[in-house]
Coordinates of C-alpha atoms in Angstrom, one line a residue:
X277 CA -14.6 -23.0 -10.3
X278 CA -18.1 -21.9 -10.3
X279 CA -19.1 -21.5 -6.8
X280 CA -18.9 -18.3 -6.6
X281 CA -18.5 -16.7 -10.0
X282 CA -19.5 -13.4 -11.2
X283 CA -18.4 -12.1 -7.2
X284 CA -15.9 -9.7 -7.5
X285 CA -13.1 -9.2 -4.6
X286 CA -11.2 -6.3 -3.3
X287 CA -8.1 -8.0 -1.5
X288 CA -5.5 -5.4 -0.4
X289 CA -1.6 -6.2 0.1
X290 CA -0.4 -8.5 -2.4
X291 CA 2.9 -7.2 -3.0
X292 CA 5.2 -10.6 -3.9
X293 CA 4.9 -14.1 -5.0
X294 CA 5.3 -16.0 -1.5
X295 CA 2.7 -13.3 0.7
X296 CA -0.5 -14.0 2.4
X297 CA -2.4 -11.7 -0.1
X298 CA -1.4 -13.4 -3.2
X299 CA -2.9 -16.6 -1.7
X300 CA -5.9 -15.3 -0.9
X301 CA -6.0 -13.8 -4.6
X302 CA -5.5 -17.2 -5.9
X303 CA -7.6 -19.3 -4.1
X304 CA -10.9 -16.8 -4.3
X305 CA -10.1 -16.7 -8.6
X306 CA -9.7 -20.4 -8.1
X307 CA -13.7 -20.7 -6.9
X308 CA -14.2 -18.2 -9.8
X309 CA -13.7 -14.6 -8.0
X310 CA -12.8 -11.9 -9.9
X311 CA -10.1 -10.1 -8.7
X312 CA -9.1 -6.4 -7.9
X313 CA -5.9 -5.8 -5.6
X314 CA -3.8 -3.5 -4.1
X315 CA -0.1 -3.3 -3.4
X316 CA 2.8 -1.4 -2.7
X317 CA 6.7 -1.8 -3.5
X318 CA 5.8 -4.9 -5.7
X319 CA 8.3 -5.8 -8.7
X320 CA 6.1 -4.4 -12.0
X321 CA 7.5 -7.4 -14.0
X322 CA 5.9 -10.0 -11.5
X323 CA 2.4 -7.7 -10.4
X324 CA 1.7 -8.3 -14.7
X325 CA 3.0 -11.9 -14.5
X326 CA 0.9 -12.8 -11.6
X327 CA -2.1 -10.6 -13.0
X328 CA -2.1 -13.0 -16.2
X329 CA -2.3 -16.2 -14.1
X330 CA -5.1 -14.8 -12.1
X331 CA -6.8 -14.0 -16.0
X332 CA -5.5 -17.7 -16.9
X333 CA -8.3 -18.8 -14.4
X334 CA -11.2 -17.6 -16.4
X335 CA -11.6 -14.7 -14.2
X336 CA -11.1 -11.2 -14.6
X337 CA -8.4 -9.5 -12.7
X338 CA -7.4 -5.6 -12.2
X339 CA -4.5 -4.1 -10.0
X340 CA -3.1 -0.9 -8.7
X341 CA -0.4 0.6 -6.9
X342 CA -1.6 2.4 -3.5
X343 CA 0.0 3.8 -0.2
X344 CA -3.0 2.9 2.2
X345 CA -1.4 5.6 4.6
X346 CA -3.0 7.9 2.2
X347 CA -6.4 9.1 4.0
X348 CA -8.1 8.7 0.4
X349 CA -6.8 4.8 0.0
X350 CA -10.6 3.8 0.8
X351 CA -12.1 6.2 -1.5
X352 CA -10.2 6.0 -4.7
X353 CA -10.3 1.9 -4.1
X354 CA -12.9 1.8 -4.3
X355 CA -14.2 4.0 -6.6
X356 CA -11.2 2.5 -9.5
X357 CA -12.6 -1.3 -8.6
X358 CA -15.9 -0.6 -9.5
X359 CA -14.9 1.4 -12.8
X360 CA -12.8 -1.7 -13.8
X361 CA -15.1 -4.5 -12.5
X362 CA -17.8 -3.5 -10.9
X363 CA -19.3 -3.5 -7.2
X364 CA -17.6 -5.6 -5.1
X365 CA -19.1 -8.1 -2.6
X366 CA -15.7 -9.3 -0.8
X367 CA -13.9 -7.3 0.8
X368 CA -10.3 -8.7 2.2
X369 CA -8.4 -6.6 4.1
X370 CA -5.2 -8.2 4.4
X371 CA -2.3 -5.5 4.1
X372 CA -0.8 -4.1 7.2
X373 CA 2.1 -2.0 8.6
X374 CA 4.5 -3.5 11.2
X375 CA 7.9 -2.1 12.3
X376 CA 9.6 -3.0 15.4
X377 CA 9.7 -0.8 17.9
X378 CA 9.2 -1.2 22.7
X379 CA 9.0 1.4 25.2
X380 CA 12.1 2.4 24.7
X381 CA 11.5 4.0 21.1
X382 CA 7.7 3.9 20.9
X383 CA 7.0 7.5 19.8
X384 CA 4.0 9.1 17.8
X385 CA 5.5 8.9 14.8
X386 CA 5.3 5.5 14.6
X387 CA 2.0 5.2 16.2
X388 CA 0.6 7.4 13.7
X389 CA 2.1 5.4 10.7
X390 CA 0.5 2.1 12.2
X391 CA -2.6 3.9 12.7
X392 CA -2.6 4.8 9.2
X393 CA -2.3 1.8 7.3
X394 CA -3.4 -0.6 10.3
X395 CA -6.8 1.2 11.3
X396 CA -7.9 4.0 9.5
X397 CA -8.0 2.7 5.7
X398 CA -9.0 -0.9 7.4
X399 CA -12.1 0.8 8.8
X400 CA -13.1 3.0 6.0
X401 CA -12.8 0.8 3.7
X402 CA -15.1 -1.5 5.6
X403 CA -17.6 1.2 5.7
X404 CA -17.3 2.6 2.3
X405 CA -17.6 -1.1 0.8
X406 CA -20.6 -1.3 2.9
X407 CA -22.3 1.9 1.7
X408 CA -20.9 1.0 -2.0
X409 CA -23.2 -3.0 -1.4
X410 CA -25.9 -1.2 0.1
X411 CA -26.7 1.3 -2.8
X412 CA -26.4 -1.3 -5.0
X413 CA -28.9 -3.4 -3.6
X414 CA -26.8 -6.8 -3.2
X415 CA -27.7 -9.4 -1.4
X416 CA -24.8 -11.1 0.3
X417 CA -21.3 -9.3 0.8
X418 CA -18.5 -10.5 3.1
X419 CA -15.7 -8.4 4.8
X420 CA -12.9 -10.2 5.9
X421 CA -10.1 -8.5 8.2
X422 CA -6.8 -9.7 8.8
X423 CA -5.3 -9.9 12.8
X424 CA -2.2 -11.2 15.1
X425 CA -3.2 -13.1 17.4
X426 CA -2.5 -10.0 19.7
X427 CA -5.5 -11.4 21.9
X428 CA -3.8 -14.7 23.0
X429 CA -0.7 -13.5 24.4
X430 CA 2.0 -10.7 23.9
X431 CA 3.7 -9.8 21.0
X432 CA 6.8 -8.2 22.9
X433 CA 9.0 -5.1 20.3
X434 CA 5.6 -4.4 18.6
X435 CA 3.9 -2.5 20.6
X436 CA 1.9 -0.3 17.3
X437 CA 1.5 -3.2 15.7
X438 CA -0.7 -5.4 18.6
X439 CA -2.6 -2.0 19.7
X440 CA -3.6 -1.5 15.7
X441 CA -4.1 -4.8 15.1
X442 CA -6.2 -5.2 18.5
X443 CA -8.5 -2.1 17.5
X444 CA -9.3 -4.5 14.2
X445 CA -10.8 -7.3 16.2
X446 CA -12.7 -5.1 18.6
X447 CA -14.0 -2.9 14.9
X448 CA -15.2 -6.5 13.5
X449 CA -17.4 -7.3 16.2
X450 CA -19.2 -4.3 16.1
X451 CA -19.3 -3.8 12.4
X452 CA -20.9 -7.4 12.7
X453 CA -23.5 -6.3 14.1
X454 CA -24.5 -3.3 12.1
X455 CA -23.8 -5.1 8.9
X456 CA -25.7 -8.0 8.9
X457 CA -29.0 -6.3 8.6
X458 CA -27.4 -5.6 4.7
X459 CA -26.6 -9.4 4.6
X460 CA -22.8 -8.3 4.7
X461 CA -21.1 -11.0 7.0
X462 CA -17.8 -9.4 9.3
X463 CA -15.2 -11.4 10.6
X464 CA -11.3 -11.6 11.1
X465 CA -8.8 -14.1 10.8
X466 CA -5.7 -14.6 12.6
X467 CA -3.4 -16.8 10.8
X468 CA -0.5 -17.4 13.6
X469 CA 3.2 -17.4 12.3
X470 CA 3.1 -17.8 9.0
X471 CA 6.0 -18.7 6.7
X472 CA 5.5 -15.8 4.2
X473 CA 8.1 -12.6 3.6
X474 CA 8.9 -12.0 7.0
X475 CA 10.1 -15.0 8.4
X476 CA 14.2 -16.3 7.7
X477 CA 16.3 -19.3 8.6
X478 CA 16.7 -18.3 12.1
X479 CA 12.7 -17.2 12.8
X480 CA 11.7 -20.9 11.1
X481 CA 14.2 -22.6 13.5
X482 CA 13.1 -20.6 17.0
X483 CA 9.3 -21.3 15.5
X484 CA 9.0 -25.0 14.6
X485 CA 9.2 -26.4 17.8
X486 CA 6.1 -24.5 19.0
X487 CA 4.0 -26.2 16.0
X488 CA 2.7 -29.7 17.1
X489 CA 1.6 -30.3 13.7
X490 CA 5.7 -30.3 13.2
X491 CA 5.0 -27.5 10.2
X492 CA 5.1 -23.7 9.5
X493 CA 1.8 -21.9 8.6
X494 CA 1.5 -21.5 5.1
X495 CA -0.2 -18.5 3.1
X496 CA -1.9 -21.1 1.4
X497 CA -3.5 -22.2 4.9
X498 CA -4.5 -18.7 5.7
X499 CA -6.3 -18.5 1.9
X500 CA -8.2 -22.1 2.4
X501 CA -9.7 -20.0 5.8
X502 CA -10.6 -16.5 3.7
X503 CA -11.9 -18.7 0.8
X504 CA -14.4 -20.7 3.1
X505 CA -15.8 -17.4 5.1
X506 CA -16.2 -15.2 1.8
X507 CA -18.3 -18.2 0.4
X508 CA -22.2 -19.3 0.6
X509 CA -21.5 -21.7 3.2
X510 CA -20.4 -19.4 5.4
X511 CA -23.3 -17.0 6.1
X512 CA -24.3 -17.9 9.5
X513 CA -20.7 -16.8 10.4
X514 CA -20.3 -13.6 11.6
X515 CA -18.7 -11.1 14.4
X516 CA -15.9 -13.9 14.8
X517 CA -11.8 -13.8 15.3
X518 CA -11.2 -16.9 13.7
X519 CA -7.6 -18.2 15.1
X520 CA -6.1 -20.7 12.4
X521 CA -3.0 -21.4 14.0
X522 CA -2.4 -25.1 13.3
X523 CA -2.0 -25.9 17.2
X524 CA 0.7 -22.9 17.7
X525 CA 2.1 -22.8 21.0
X526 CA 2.8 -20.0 22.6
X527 CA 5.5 -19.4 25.3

């Protein structure tokens, strides 16, 4: 529990019990991580229930409710983690907008809503929690962004989500190379199919086969990857899209 206590996290987009972000939460307060995150048409009665088993951990834990389509979202994060906790030096940005759409209904407004949520509060809050470390003088800070796996092959039906998510990887390797002066490491992580919210009956059936491991992804797989890069042992890691896609085949 002590490897990595007194950091304090930002993880954004842990709305239910079974989602990727509530992993992530879970595993970083496990390796003693306080925790601040965000989410957005969660159940109240299970946002304070899972709160106090983040508390039960020996950590401390804060929440709030945010739109990240709101062009503030980075600010005020920001800004309301560090008047509960303090100055963060993990940054996790895991929530994301995804609707189905094709050529045949692409149009801006759902362009702009990926945008939104996808890349612009992604980006500034990248940047903001990197002015935010460098002010305060830290020493090591990790950003961790979420992707698709929109590099390895086509995501047909989504075509605002794999251009949004896309922009994230190319953002990452840049950042990555701007940041590490500060000591702030940058990478993404792209989990594959993963058996969280989204996924039914008929979506675990058509994706099984294509696991050789003969498993779904888990969110507790994706959290095992975020809890290794945002730790000590990771700081000669930077600039990459990690795929941690148990073997998924595509196809």
């Amino acid at each position: 529990m002590s490897k990595m206590q007194h950091k304090i996290a930002i993880i954004t987009g842990a709305s239910h019990p079974r989602d990727i972000g509530t992993a992530i939460c879970r595993r970083l307060a496990a390796d003693g991580v306080s925790i601040f995150f965000t989410h957005w048409h969660a159940d109240r009665n299970w946002i304070g229930e899972f709160k106090q088993e983040i508390l039960s951990m020996g950590v401390s834990c804060e929440e709030m409710t945010f739109d990240l389509s709101d062009s503030q979202a980075a600010q005020t994060i920001l800004q309301t983690a560090v008047e509960q906790l303090g100055v963060p030096s993990i940054l996790v940005n895991n929530a994301a907008h995804s609707a189905q759409d094709g050529y045949l209904v692409l149009d801006a407004q759902t362009l702009d809503e990926h945008y939104a949520v996808n890349m612009r509060s992604t980006f500034l809050l990248c940047v903001e929690f990197a002015r935010l470390f460098e002010k305060a003088n830290l020493i090591s800070g990790r950003i961790i962004n979420m992707t698709s796996g929109q590099d390895l092959g086509p995501m047909m039906g989504e075509l605002a989500y794999v251009a949004t998510k896309g922009a994230i990887s190319a953002f990452t390797r840049s950042l990555a190379q701007e940041l590490a002066p500060l000591g702030i490491t940058v990478n993404a992580v792209n989990p594959g199919p993963t058996d969280s919210t989204w996924m039914n009956d008929e979506i675990r059936g058509y994706l099984l086969p294509k696991f050789p491991k003969g498993r779904l992804g888990t969110p507790e797989d994706v959290a095992k990857v975020i809890g290794f890069l945002a730790s000590d042992e990771a700081t000669w890691i930077t600039g990459q899209i990690i795929h941690s896609e148990g073997g998924f085949l595509r196809g």
